[in-house]
Amino acid sequence: KAGVTQTPRYLIKTRGQQVTLSCSPISGHRSVSWYQQTPGQGLQFLFEYFSETQRNKGNFPGRFSGRQFSNSRSEMNVSTLELGDSALYLCASTSTGGPLGEQFFGPGTRLTVL
Amino acid sequence: DAKTTQPNSMESNEEEPVHLPCNHSTISGTDYIHWYRQLPSQGPEYVIHGLTSNVNNRMASLAIAEDRKSSTLILHRATLRDAAVYYCILRDSSGTYKYIFGTGTRLKVLA
């Protein structure tokens, strides 16, 4: 079974631009979560989608948004990029999204904002 | 949101057991305790989870205190491949299902 894939793996943008990151979950998984990882803040939860609906949202500004498609693939968008948005963005999928659901993480997208 | 507290780093000798502690004094009755680890240059991977009873799997054991305010991840025989950052996480089961990651413990395994 293929794992979680994220594209692109690396991205360089400049301040003010916007970016879209993509995540393909494991086949059959309906829940997709997004995280931001930085050296200073560690792993922070961005949002979770389950069956195309946002079920949870972390404490991030509205510049961070996401969506999930009917095939469970998910995208996250960051508008008006700031230097502080430079981070590793991780996507994780689970089969059900419940409290017992083991999350399978992708390798991440490394975003650098110049 | 309930939070977890872990030591920043720990060291262990290869082939010896490792006990990684986690405090979660504000845990609620519906929070599951999950452990993940993150190897260098990889996304986190699941290790183990539990609610009230101690749990064992092929990777590790999870010992949960009777009052559930702390837990310990036990690696029975550390190998060099176990060097990673270990995260203790509370997974809210009351409806939000959020994962709240702490800062994690960086485990160094000495040959």
JSON list of C-alpha atoms in Angstrom, two decimals:
[
{"chain": "A", "resi": 1, "resn": "LYS", "atom": "CA", "xyz": [0.00, 0.00, 0.00]},
{"chain": "A", "resi": 2, "resn": "ALA", "atom": "CA", "xyz": [1.45, 3.37, -0.98]},
{"chain": "A", "resi": 3, "resn": "GLY", "atom": "CA", "xyz": [2.12, 5.80, 1.83]},
{"chain": "A", "resi": 4, "resn": "VAL", "atom": "CA", "xyz": [1.11, 9.43, 2.18]},
{"chain": "A", "resi": 5, "resn": "THR", "atom": "CA", "xyz": [2.57, 11.54, -0.57]},
{"chain": "A", "resi": 6, "resn": "GLN", "atom": "CA", "xyz": [3.12, 15.26, -0.53]},
{"chain": "A", "resi": 7, "resn": "THR", "atom": "CA", "xyz": [3.99, 17.55, -3.39]},
{"chain": "A", "resi": 8, "resn": "PRO", "atom": "CA", "xyz": [6.10, 19.44, -3.91]},
{"chain": "A", "resi": 9, "resn": "ARG", "atom": "CA", "xyz": [8.82, 18.34, -1.52]},
{"chain": "A", "resi": 10, "resn": "TYR", "atom": "CA", "xyz": [10.60, 21.68, -1.61]},
{"chain": "A", "resi": 11, "resn": "LEU", "atom": "CA", "xyz": [9.34, 25.13, -2.40]},
{"chain": "A", "resi": 12, "resn": "ILE", "atom": "CA", "xyz": [10.86, 28.60, -2.37]},
{"chain": "A", "resi": 13, "resn": "LYS", "atom": "CA", "xyz": [8.58, 31.63, -2.42]},
{"chain": "A", "resi": 14, "resn": "THR", "atom": "CA", "xyz": [8.91, 35.31, -1.68]},
{"chain": "A", "resi": 15, "resn": "ARG", "atom": "CA", "xyz": [6.98, 37.40, 0.82]},
{"chain": "A", "resi": 16, "resn": "GLY", "atom": "CA", "xyz": [3.51, 38.32, -0.30]},
{"chain": "A", "resi": 17, "resn": "GLN", "atom": "CA", "xyz": [3.10, 35.38, -2.63]},
{"chain": "A", "resi": 18, "resn": "GLN", "atom": "CA", "xyz": [0.70, 32.54, -2.07]},
{"chain": "A", "resi": 19, "resn": "VAL", "atom": "CA", "xyz": [1.38, 28.83, -2.14]},
{"chain": "A", "resi": 20, "resn": "THR", "atom": "CA", "xyz": [-0.64, 25.62, -2.49]},
{"chain": "A", "resi": 21, "resn": "LEU", "atom": "CA", "xyz": [0.59, 22.33, -1.09]},
{"chain": "A", "resi": 22, "resn": "SER", "atom": "CA", "xyz": [-0.89, 18.97, -1.96]},
{"chain": "A", "resi": 23, "resn": "CYS", "atom": "CA", "xyz": [-1.36, 15.79, 0.02]},
{"chain": "A", "resi": 24, "resn": "SER", "atom": "CA", "xyz": [-2.53, 12.38, -1.18]},
{"chain": "A", "resi": 25, "resn": "PRO", "atom": "CA", "xyz": [-3.56, 10.15, 1.72]},
{"chain": "A", "resi": 26, "resn": "ILE", "atom": "CA", "xyz": [-3.26, 6.41, 1.91]},
{"chain": "A", "resi": 27, "resn": "SER", "atom": "CA", "xyz": [-5.93, 4.74, -0.19]},
{"chain": "A", "resi": 28, "resn": "GLY", "atom": "CA", "xyz": [-9.12, 4.34, 1.83]},
{"chain": "A", "resi": 29, "resn": "HIS", "atom": "CA", "xyz": [-8.20, 6.94, 4.42]},
{"chain": "A", "resi": 30, "resn": "ARG", "atom": "CA", "xyz": [-10.82, 9.65, 4.83]},
{"chain": "A", "resi": 31, "resn": "SER", "atom": "CA", "xyz": [-9.17, 11.93, 7.35]},
{"chain": "A", "resi": 32, "resn": "VAL", "atom": "CA", "xyz": [-6.32, 14.27, 6.47]},
{"chain": "A", "resi": 33, "resn": "SER", "atom": "CA", "xyz": [-4.58, 16.55, 8.96]},
{"chain": "A", "resi": 34, "resn": "TRP", "atom": "CA", "xyz": [-2.02, 19.25, 8.34]},
{"chain": "A", "resi": 35, "resn": "TYR", "atom": "CA", "xyz": [0.78, 20.37, 10.64]},
{"chain": "A", "resi": 36, "resn": "GLN", "atom": "CA", "xyz": [3.42, 23.04, 10.60]},
{"chain": "A", "resi": 37, "resn": "GLN", "atom": "CA", "xyz": [6.82, 22.20, 12.03]},
{"chain": "A", "resi": 38, "resn": "THR", "atom": "CA", "xyz": [9.40, 24.85, 12.88]},
{"chain": "A", "resi": 39, "resn": "PRO", "atom": "CA", "xyz": [12.49, 24.69, 15.10]},
{"chain": "A", "resi": 40, "resn": "GLY", "atom": "CA", "xyz": [11.03, 27.27, 17.46]},
{"chain": "A", "resi": 41, "resn": "GLN", "atom": "CA", "xyz": [7.41, 26.12, 17.76]},
{"chain": "A", "resi": 42, "resn": "GLY", "atom": "CA", "xyz": [7.70, 22.42, 17.10]},
{"chain": "A", "resi": 43, "resn": "LEU", "atom": "CA", "xyz": [4.78, 20.56, 15.55]},
{"chain": "A", "resi": 44, "resn": "GLN", "atom": "CA", "xyz": [1.62, 22.60, 15.45]},
{"chain": "A", "resi": 45, "resn": "PHE", "atom": "CA", "xyz": [-1.77, 21.41, 14.29]},
{"chain": "A", "resi": 46, "resn": "LEU", "atom": "CA", "xyz": [-3.24, 23.41, 11.41]},
{"chain": "A", "resi": 47, "resn": "PHE", "atom": "CA", "xyz": [-6.49, 21.67, 10.51]},
{"chain": "A", "resi": 48, "resn": "GLU", "atom": "CA", "xyz": [-8.14, 18.36, 9.85]},
{"chain": "A", "resi": 49, "resn": "TYR", "atom": "CA", "xyz": [-10.50, 17.35, 7.09]},
{"chain": "A", "resi": 50, "resn": "PHE", "atom": "CA", "xyz": [-12.80, 14.38, 7.15]},
{"chain": "A", "resi": 51, "resn": "SER", "atom": "CA", "xyz": [-15.04, 13.49, 4.23]},
{"chain": "A", "resi": 52, "resn": "GLU", "atom": "CA", "xyz": [-14.48, 16.90, 2.62]},
{"chain": "A", "resi": 53, "resn": "THR", "atom": "CA", "xyz": [-15.45, 18.81, 5.79]},
{"chain": "A", "resi": 54, "resn": "GLN", "atom": "CA", "xyz": [-13.11, 20.70, 8.04]},
{"chain": "A", "resi": 55, "resn": "ARG", "atom": "CA", "xyz": [-13.56, 19.07, 11.42]},
{"chain": "A", "resi": 56, "resn": "ASN", "atom": "CA", "xyz": [-10.85, 20.78, 13.45]},
{"chain": "A", "resi": 57, "resn": "LYS", "atom": "CA", "xyz": [-8.80, 23.91, 13.18]},
{"chain": "A", "resi": 58, "resn": "GLY", "atom": "CA", "xyz": [-5.70, 25.01, 15.04]},
{"chain": "A", "resi": 59, "resn": "ASN", "atom": "CA", "xyz": [-4.76, 28.53, 16.07]},
{"chain": "A", "resi": 60, "resn": "PHE", "atom": "CA", "xyz": [-3.50, 29.88, 12.79]},
{"chain": "A", "resi": 61, "resn": "PRO", "atom": "CA", "xyz": [-4.54, 33.05, 10.96]},
{"chain": "A", "resi": 62, "resn": "GLY", "atom": "CA", "xyz": [-7.05, 32.98, 8.15]},
{"chain": "A", "resi": 63, "resn": "ARG", "atom": "CA", "xyz": [-4.21, 33.14, 5.62]},
{"chain": "A", "resi": 64, "resn": "PHE", "atom": "CA", "xyz": [-3.95, 29.39, 6.15]},
{"chain": "A", "resi": 65, "resn": "SER", "atom": "CA", "xyz": [-6.75, 27.47, 4.51]},
{"chain": "A", "resi": 66, "resn": "GLY", "atom": "CA", "xyz": [-7.37, 24.04, 3.18]},
{"chain": "A", "resi": 67, "resn": "ARG", "atom": "CA", "xyz": [-9.81, 21.80, 1.44]},
{"chain": "A", "resi": 68, "resn": "GLN", "atom": "CA", "xyz": [-10.41, 18.15, 0.78]},
{"chain": "A", "resi": 69, "resn": "PHE", "atom": "CA", "xyz": [-11.69, 16.61, -2.40]},
{"chain": "A", "resi": 70, "resn": "SER", "atom": "CA", "xyz": [-14.06, 13.71, -2.86]},
{"chain": "A", "resi": 71, "resn": "ASN", "atom": "CA", "xyz": [-11.13, 11.34, -3.41]},
{"chain": "A", "resi": 72, "resn": "SER", "atom": "CA", "xyz": [-9.76, 12.44, 0.01]},
{"chain": "A", "resi": 73, "resn": "ARG", "atom": "CA", "xyz": [-6.82, 14.29, -1.49]},
{"chain": "A", "resi": 74, "resn": "SER", "atom": "CA", "xyz": [-6.22, 17.54, 0.31]},
{"chain": "A", "resi": 75, "resn": "GLU", "atom": "CA", "xyz": [-4.65, 20.86, -0.41]},
{"chain": "A", "resi": 76, "resn": "MET", "atom": "CA", "xyz": [-3.58, 23.63, 1.88]},
{"chain": "A", "resi": 77, "resn": "ASN", "atom": "CA", "xyz": [-3.10, 27.20, 0.81]},
{"chain": "A", "resi": 78, "resn": "VAL", "atom": "CA", "xyz": [-1.16, 29.98, 2.44]},
{"chain": "A", "resi": 79, "resn": "SER", "atom": "CA", "xyz": [-1.79, 33.46, 1.13]},
{"chain": "A", "resi": 80, "resn": "THR", "atom": "CA", "xyz": [0.29, 36.59, 1.58]},
{"chain": "A", "resi": 81, "resn": "LEU", "atom": "CA", "xyz": [3.33, 34.65, 2.70]},
{"chain": "A", "resi": 82, "resn": "GLU", "atom": "CA", "xyz": [5.43, 35.94, 5.57]},
{"chain": "A", "resi": 83, "resn": "LEU", "atom": "CA", "xyz": [9.01, 35.06, 6.49]},
{"chain": "A", "resi": 84, "resn": "GLY", "atom": "CA", "xyz": [7.69, 33.24, 9.54]},
{"chain": "A", "resi": 85, "resn": "ASP", "atom": "CA", "xyz": [5.77, 30.82, 7.35]},
{"chain": "A", "resi": 86, "resn": "SER", "atom": "CA", "xyz": [9.02, 29.11, 6.46]},
{"chain": "A", "resi": 87, "resn": "ALA", "atom": "CA", "xyz": [8.57, 25.62, 7.83]},
{"chain": "A", "resi": 88, "resn": "LEU", "atom": "CA", "xyz": [8.11, 21.96, 7.13]},
{"chain": "A", "resi": 89, "resn": "TYR", "atom": "CA", "xyz": [4.45, 21.29, 6.38]},
{"chain": "A", "resi": 90, "resn": "LEU", "atom": "CA", "xyz": [3.38, 17.78, 7.20]},
{"chain": "A", "resi": 91, "resn": "CYS", "atom": "CA", "xyz": [0.27, 15.98, 6.15]},
{"chain": "A", "resi": 92, "resn": "ALA", "atom": "CA", "xyz": [-1.09, 12.92, 7.91]},
{"chain": "A", "resi": 93, "resn": "SER", "atom": "CA", "xyz": [-3.94, 10.58, 7.11]},
{"chain": "A", "resi": 94, "resn": "THR", "atom": "CA", "xyz": [-6.02, 8.16, 9.15]},
{"chain": "A", "resi": 95, "resn": "SER", "atom": "CA", "xyz": [-8.66, 5.70, 8.14]},
{"chain": "A", "resi": 96, "resn": "THR", "atom": "CA", "xyz": [-11.42, 7.00, 10.37]},
{"chain": "A", "resi": 97, "resn": "GLY", "atom": "CA", "xyz": [-10.09, 10.07, 12.10]},
{"chain": "A", "resi": 98, "resn": "GLY", "atom": "CA", "xyz": [-11.35, 8.92, 15.48]},
{"chain": "A", "resi": 99, "resn": "PRO", "atom": "CA", "xyz": [-9.37, 9.00, 18.72]},
{"chain": "A", "resi": 100, "resn": "LEU", "atom": "CA", "xyz": [-7.86, 5.61, 18.03]},
{"chain": "A", "resi": 101, "resn": "GLY", "atom": "CA", "xyz": [-6.82, 6.38, 14.51]},
{"chain": "A", "resi": 102, "resn": "GLU", "atom": "CA", "xyz": [-3.14, 5.92, 13.90]},
{"chain": "A", "resi": 103, "resn": "GLN", "atom": "CA", "xyz": [-1.87, 8.81, 11.83]},
{"chain": "A", "resi": 104, "resn": "PHE", "atom": "CA", "xyz": [0.40, 8.10, 8.89]},
{"chain": "A", "resi": 105, "resn": "PHE", "atom": "CA", "xyz": [2.59, 11.05, 8.04]},
{"chain": "A", "resi": 106, "resn": "GLY", "atom": "CA", "xyz": [4.00, 12.05, 4.71]},
{"chain": "A", "resi": 107, "resn": "PRO", "atom": "CA", "xyz": [7.58, 13.25, 4.23]},
{"chain": "A", "resi": 108, "resn": "GLY", "atom": "CA", "xyz": [6.52, 16.89, 4.29]},
{"chain": "A", "resi": 109, "resn": "THR", "atom": "CA", "xyz": [6.92, 19.93, 2.08]},
{"chain": "A", "resi": 110, "resn": "ARG", "atom": "CA", "xyz": [9.78, 22.23, 3.01]},
{"chain": "A", "resi": 111, "resn": "LEU", "atom": "CA", "xyz": [8.65, 25.81, 2.36]},
{"chain": "A", "resi": 112, "resn": "THR", "atom": "CA", "xyz": [11.17, 28.61, 2.37]},
{"chain": "A", "resi": 113, "resn": "VAL", "atom": "CA", "xyz": [9.93, 32.19, 2.24]},
{"chain": "A", "resi": 114, "resn": "LEU", "atom": "CA", "xyz": [12.48, 34.79, 1.19]},
{"chain": "B", "resi": 1, "resn": "ASP", "atom": "CA", "xyz": [-6.47, 21.81, 25.36]},
{"chain": "B", "resi": 2, "resn": "ALA", "atom": "CA", "xyz": [-4.64, 19.37, 27.58]},
{"chain": "B", "resi": 3, "resn": "LYS", "atom": "CA", "xyz": [-0.87, 19.62, 27.30]},
{"chain": "B", "resi": 4, "resn": "THR", "atom": "CA", "xyz": [2.03, 17.28, 27.84]},
{"chain": "B", "resi": 5, "resn": "THR", "atom": "CA", "xyz": [5.43, 17.89, 29.39]},
{"chain": "B", "resi": 6, "resn": "GLN", "atom": "CA", "xyz": [8.48, 15.88, 28.43]},
{"chain": "B", "resi": 7, "resn": "PRO", "atom": "CA", "xyz": [12.21, 16.21, 29.12]},
{"chain": "B", "resi": 8, "resn": "ASN", "atom": "CA", "xyz": [14.00, 17.91, 26.25]},
{"chain": "B", "resi": 9, "resn": "SER", "atom": "CA", "xyz": [16.56, 15.16, 25.80]},
{"chain": "B", "resi": 10, "resn": "MET", "atom": "CA", "xyz": [17.68, 11.80, 27.11]},
{"chain": "B", "resi": 11, "resn": "GLU", "atom": "CA", "xyz": [20.56, 9.45, 26.46]},
{"chain": "B", "resi": 12, "resn": "SER", "atom": "CA", "xyz": [20.68, 5.70, 26.52]},
{"chain": "B", "resi": 13, "resn": "ASN", "atom": "CA", "xyz": [23.22, 3.03, 25.82]},
{"chain": "B", "resi": 14, "resn": "GLU", "atom": "CA", "xyz": [22.56, 0.63, 23.01]},
{"chain": "B", "resi": 15, "resn": "GLU", "atom": "CA", "xyz": [20.87, -2.64, 24.01]},
{"chain": "B", "resi": 16, "resn": "GLU", "atom": "CA", "xyz": [19.60, -1.14, 27.28]},
{"chain": "B", "resi": 17, "resn": "PRO", "atom": "CA", "xyz": [15.99, -0.30, 28.16]},
{"chain": "B", "resi": 18, "resn": "VAL", "atom": "CA", "xyz": [14.84, 3.29, 27.88]},
{"chain": "B", "resi": 19, "resn": "HIS", "atom": "CA", "xyz": [12.06, 4.88, 29.89]},
{"chain": "B", "resi": 20, "resn": "LEU", "atom": "CA", "xyz": [10.69, 8.08, 28.37]},
{"chain": "B", "resi": 21, "resn": "PRO", "atom": "CA", "xyz": [8.42, 9.97, 30.77]},
{"chain": "B", "resi": 22, "resn": "CYS", "atom": "CA", "xyz": [5.50, 12.23, 29.98]},
{"chain": "B", "resi": 23, "resn": "ASN", "atom": "CA", "xyz": [3.40, 14.35, 32.33]},
{"chain": "B", "resi": 24, "resn": "HIS", "atom": "CA", "xyz": [-0.16, 15.23, 31.41]},
{"chain": "B", "resi": 25, "resn": "SER", "atom": "CA", "xyz": [-1.69, 16.47, 34.63]},
{"chain": "B", "resi": 26, "resn": "THR", "atom": "CA", "xyz": [-4.65, 18.15, 32.90]},
{"chain": "B", "resi": 27, "resn": "ILE", "atom": "CA", "xyz": [-5.71, 15.03, 31.00]},
{"chain": "B", "resi": 28, "resn": "SER", "atom": "CA", "xyz": [-9.43, 14.49, 30.75]},
{"chain": "B", "resi": 29, "resn": "GLY", "atom": "CA", "xyz": [-11.22, 11.19, 31.03]},
{"chain": "B", "resi": 30, "resn": "THR", "atom": "CA", "xyz": [-11.76, 10.98, 27.28]},
{"chain": "B", "resi": 31, "resn": "ASP", "atom": "CA", "xyz": [-8.19, 11.72, 26.19]},
{"chain": "B", "resi": 32, "resn": "TYR", "atom": "CA", "xyz": [-6.16, 8.92, 24.68]},
{"chain": "B", "resi": 33, "resn": "ILE", "atom": "CA", "xyz": [-2.39, 8.95, 25.16]},
{"chain": "B", "resi": 34, "resn": "HIS", "atom": "CA", "xyz": [-0.49, 8.52, 21.92]},
{"chain": "B", "resi": 35, "resn": "TRP", "atom": "CA", "xyz": [3.23, 8.31, 21.28]},
{"chain": "B", "resi": 36, "resn": "TYR", "atom": "CA", "xyz": [4.88, 9.13, 18.00]},
{"chain": "B", "resi": 37, "resn": "ARG", "atom": "CA", "xyz": [8.51, 9.40, 17.06]},
{"chain": "B", "resi": 38, "resn": "GLN", "atom": "CA", "xyz": [10.24, 11.37, 14.38]},
{"chain": "B", "resi": 39, "resn": "LEU", "atom": "CA", "xyz": [13.45, 10.10, 12.89]},
{"chain": "B", "resi": 40, "resn": "PRO", "atom": "CA", "xyz": [15.79, 12.61, 11.25]},
{"chain": "B", "resi": 41, "resn": "SER", "atom": "CA", "xyz": [14.43, 14.00, 7.97]},
{"chain": "B", "resi": 42, "resn": "GLN", "atom": "CA", "xyz": [11.20, 12.03, 8.21]},
{"chain": "B", "resi": 43, "resn": "GLY", "atom": "CA", "xyz": [7.61, 12.64, 9.23]},
{"chain": "B", "resi": 44, "resn": "PRO", "atom": "CA", "xyz": [6.49, 11.33, 12.63]},
{"chain": "B", "resi": 45, "resn": "GLU", "atom": "CA", "xyz": [5.53, 7.68, 12.89]},
{"chain": "B", "resi": 46, "resn": "TYR", "atom": "CA", "xyz": [3.11, 6.03, 15.28]},
{"chain": "B", "resi": 47, "resn": "VAL", "atom": "CA", "xyz": [4.55, 4.09, 18.18]},
{"chain": "B", "resi": 48, "resn": "ILE", "atom": "CA", "xyz": [1.76, 3.17, 20.58]},
{"chain": "B", "resi": 49, "resn": "HIS", "atom": "CA", "xyz": [-1.37, 4.46, 22.28]},
{"chain": "B", "resi": 50, "resn": "GLY", "atom": "CA", "xyz": [-3.50, 3.71, 25.32]},
{"chain": "B", "resi": 51, "resn": "LEU", "atom": "CA", "xyz": [-6.33, 4.97, 27.50]},
{"chain": "B", "resi": 52, "resn": "THR", "atom": "CA", "xyz": [-6.07, 3.50, 30.98]},
{"chain": "B", "resi": 53, "resn": "SER", "atom": "CA", "xyz": [-4.33, 0.14, 30.88]},
{"chain": "B", "resi": 54, "resn": "ASN", "atom": "CA", "xyz": [-0.72, -0.59, 30.06]},
{"chain": "B", "resi": 55, "resn": "VAL", "atom": "CA", "xyz": [-0.17, -1.53, 26.43]},
{"chain": "B", "resi": 56, "resn": "ASN", "atom": "CA", "xyz": [2.43, -3.55, 24.58]},
{"chain": "B", "resi": 57, "resn": "ASN", "atom": "CA", "xyz": [3.24, -3.87, 20.91]},
{"chain": "B", "resi": 58, "resn": "ARG", "atom": "CA", "xyz": [6.21, -4.93, 18.85]},
{"chain": "B", "resi": 59, "resn": "MET", "atom": "CA", "xyz": [7.85, -1.53, 19.11]},
{"chain": "B", "resi": 60, "resn": "ALA", "atom": "CA", "xyz": [7.38, -0.57, 22.72]},
{"chain": "B", "resi": 61, "resn": "SER", "atom": "CA", "xyz": [5.34, -0.67, 25.91]},
{"chain": "B", "resi": 62, "resn": "LEU", "atom": "CA", "xyz": [3.24, 2.10, 27.39]},
{"chain": "B", "resi": 63, "resn": "ALA", "atom": "CA", "xyz": [2.84, 2.33, 31.14]},
{"chain": "B", "resi": 64, "resn": "ILE", "atom": "CA", "xyz": [0.04, 4.62, 32.30]},
{"chain": "B", "resi": 65, "resn": "ALA", "atom": "CA", "xyz": [-0.17, 5.85, 35.87]},
{"chain": "B", "resi": 66, "resn": "GLU", "atom": "CA", "xyz": [-3.27, 4.93, 37.81]},
{"chain": "B", "resi": 67, "resn": "ASP", "atom": "CA", "xyz": [-4.41, 8.56, 37.97]},
{"chain": "B", "resi": 68, "resn": "ARG", "atom": "CA", "xyz": [-3.50, 8.94, 34.26]},
{"chain": "B", "resi": 69, "resn": "LYS", "atom": "CA", "xyz": [-1.56, 12.13, 34.97]},
{"chain": "B", "resi": 70, "resn": "SER", "atom": "CA", "xyz": [1.63, 10.63, 33.63]},
{"chain": "B", "resi": 71, "resn": "SER", "atom": "CA", "xyz": [2.80, 7.87, 31.35]},
{"chain": "B", "resi": 72, "resn": "THR", "atom": "CA", "xyz": [6.06, 6.24, 30.34]},
{"chain": "B", "resi": 73, "resn": "LEU", "atom": "CA", "xyz": [7.11, 4.89, 26.98]},
{"chain": "B", "resi": 74, "resn": "ILE", "atom": "CA", "xyz": [9.41, 1.94, 27.38]},
{"chain": "B", "resi": 75, "resn": "LEU", "atom": "CA", "xyz": [11.79, 0.79, 24.67]},
{"chain": "B", "resi": 76, "resn": "HIS", "atom": "CA", "xyz": [12.97, -2.58, 25.87]},
{"chain": "B", "resi": 77, "resn": "ARG", "atom": "CA", "xyz": [16.30, -2.64, 24.06]},
{"chain": "B", "resi": 78, "resn": "ALA", "atom": "CA", "xyz": [17.40, 0.59, 22.47]},
{"chain": "B", "resi": 79, "resn": "THR", "atom": "CA", "xyz": [19.13, 0.42, 19.12]},
{"chain": "B", "resi": 80, "resn": "LEU", "atom": "CA", "xyz": [20.88, 3.13, 17.16]},
{"chain": "B", "resi": 81, "resn": "ARG", "atom": "CA", "xyz": [17.82, 3.25, 14.89]},
{"chain": "B", "resi": 82, "resn": "ASP", "atom": "CA", "xyz": [15.72, 4.35, 17.86]},
{"chain": "B", "resi": 83, "resn": "ALA", "atom": "CA", "xyz": [17.48, 7.70, 17.99]},
{"chain": "B", "resi": 84, "resn": "ALA", "atom": "CA", "xyz": [14.64, 10.14, 17.32]},
{"chain": "B", "resi": 85, "resn": "VAL", "atom": "CA", "xyz": [12.40, 12.77, 18.85]},
{"chain": "B", "resi": 86, "resn": "TYR", "atom": "CA", "xyz": [9.62, 11.09, 20.81]},
{"chain": "B", "resi": 87, "resn": "TYR", "atom": "CA", "xyz": [6.31, 12.90, 21.18]},
{"chain": "B", "resi": 88, "resn": "CYS", "atom": "CA", "xyz": [3.72, 12.20, 23.83]},
{"chain": "B", "resi": 89, "resn": "ILE", "atom": "CA", "xyz": [0.34, 13.40, 22.60]},
{"chain": "B", "resi": 90, "resn": "LEU", "atom": "CA", "xyz": [-3.15, 13.57, 24.00]},
{"chain": "B", "resi": 91, "resn": "ARG", "atom": "CA", "xyz": [-5.87, 12.79, 21.53]},
{"chain": "B", "resi": 92, "resn": "ASP", "atom": "CA", "xyz": [-9.17, 14.28, 22.55]},
{"chain": "B", "resi": 93, "resn": "SER", "atom": "CA", "xyz": [-11.99, 11.82, 21.99]},
{"chain": "B", "resi": 94, "resn": "SER", "atom": "CA", "xyz": [-14.83, 14.07, 23.09]},
{"chain": "B", "resi": 95, "resn": "GLY", "atom": "CA", "xyz": [-15.47, 15.30, 19.61]},
{"chain": "B", "resi": 96, "resn": "THR", "atom": "CA", "xyz": [-12.62, 17.43, 18.35]},
{"chain": "B", "resi": 97, "resn": "TYR", "atom": "CA", "xyz": [-10.07, 14.61, 17.96]},
{"chain": "B", "resi": 98, "resn": "LYS", "atom": "CA", "xyz": [-7.27, 17.14, 17.91]},
{"chain": "B", "resi": 99, "resn": "TYR", "atom": "CA", "xyz": [-3.68, 16.02, 18.23]},
{"chain": "B", "resi": 100, "resn": "ILE", "atom": "CA", "xyz": [-1.76, 18.37, 20.51]},
{"chain": "B", "resi": 101, "resn": "PHE", "atom": "CA", "xyz": [1.96, 17.74, 20.12]},
{"chain": "B", "resi": 102, "resn": "GLY", "atom": "CA", "xyz": [4.34, 18.74, 22.89]},
{"chain": "B", "resi": 103, "resn": "THR", "atom": "CA", "xyz": [7.99, 19.62, 22.37]},
{"chain": "B", "resi": 104, "resn": "GLY", "atom": "CA", "xyz": [9.09, 16.01, 22.51]},
{"chain": "B", "resi": 105, "resn": "THR", "atom": "CA", "xyz": [12.14, 14.26, 23.91]},
{"chain": "B", "resi": 106, "resn": "ARG", "atom": "CA", "xyz": [15.22, 13.88, 21.75]},
{"chain": "B", "resi": 107, "resn": "LEU", "atom": "CA", "xyz": [16.61, 10.42, 22.44]},
{"chain": "B", "resi": 108, "resn": "LYS", "atom": "CA", "xyz": [20.27, 9.83, 21.80]},
{"chain": "B", "resi": 109, "resn": "VAL", "atom": "CA", "xyz": [21.45, 6.23, 21.72]},
{"chain": "B", "resi": 110, "resn": "LEU", "atom": "CA", "xyz": [25.10, 5.63, 22.43]},
{"chain": "B", "resi": 111, "resn": "ALA", "atom": "CA", "xyz": [26.93, 2.73, 20.81]}
]
